[in-house]
Amino acid sequence: MRDREPTVIHTGGGGWAVAAILLIVVIAGGLFLFESGYLADRDIGIEVTLPRIEPPAPVTR
């Protein structure tokens, strides 16, 4: 019977690189959503003008 040495499998660091890139993308997306889509100026001006509602004219018979 032959004595075998333990087999060592060397893998590259590609998995860690992908995990780091995904982490950066998730953090950047969270900041983008948290800051309402604006990274520089937080002032969001939204002006809404509602139409005037006039009551109908009275019915005369």
mmCIF file of C-alpha atoms in Angstrom, residues 12-41:
data_model
loop_
_atom_site.group_PDB
_atom_site.id
_atom_site.type_symbol
_atom_site.label_atom_id
_atom_site.label_comp_id
_atom_site.label_asym_id
_atom_site.label_seq_id
_atom_site.Cartn_x
_atom_site.Cartn_y
_atom_site.Cartn_z
ATOM 1 C CA GLY A 12 -7.472 31.710 -6.939
ATOM 2 C CA GLY A 13 -8.714 34.804 -5.172
ATOM 3 C CA GLY A 14 -11.431 35.396 -7.749
ATOM 4 C CA GLY A 15 -14.204 34.564 -5.320
ATOM 5 C CA TRP A 16 -13.022 37.184 -2.853
ATOM 6 C CA ALA A 17 -12.733 39.737 -5.645
ATOM 7 C CA VAL A 18 -16.321 39.083 -6.729
ATOM 8 C CA ALA A 19 -17.508 39.297 -3.121
ATOM 9 C CA ALA A 20 -15.699 42.623 -2.642
ATOM 10 C CA ILE A 21 -17.175 44.055 -5.843
ATOM 11 C CA LEU A 22 -20.673 42.944 -4.840
ATOM 12 C CA LEU A 23 -20.217 44.476 -1.396
ATOM 13 C CA ILE A 24 -19.172 47.792 -2.937
ATOM 14 C CA VAL A 25 -22.156 47.731 -5.309
ATOM 15 C CA VAL A 26 -24.593 46.979 -2.472
ATOM 16 C CA ILE A 27 -23.170 49.747 -0.280
ATOM 17 C CA ALA A 28 -23.220 52.255 -3.157
ATOM 18 C CA GLY A 29 -26.815 51.292 -4.011
ATOM 19 C CA GLY A 30 -27.882 51.672 -0.393
ATOM 20 C CA LEU A 31 -26.295 55.105 -0.181
ATOM 21 C CA PHE A 32 -27.919 56.097 -3.461
ATOM 22 C CA LEU A 33 -31.356 55.055 -2.216
ATOM 23 C CA PHE A 34 -30.825 56.528 1.244
ATOM 24 C CA GLU A 35 -29.755 59.881 -0.167
ATOM 25 C CA SER A 36 -32.870 59.980 -2.412
ATOM 26 C CA GLY A 37 -30.784 59.549 -5.507
ATOM 27 C CA TYR A 38 -28.711 62.681 -4.979
ATOM 28 C CA LEU A 39 -25.153 62.330 -3.810
ATOM 29 C CA ALA A 40 -24.307 66.053 -3.672
ATOM 30 C CA ASP A 41 -27.335 68.252 -2.935
#
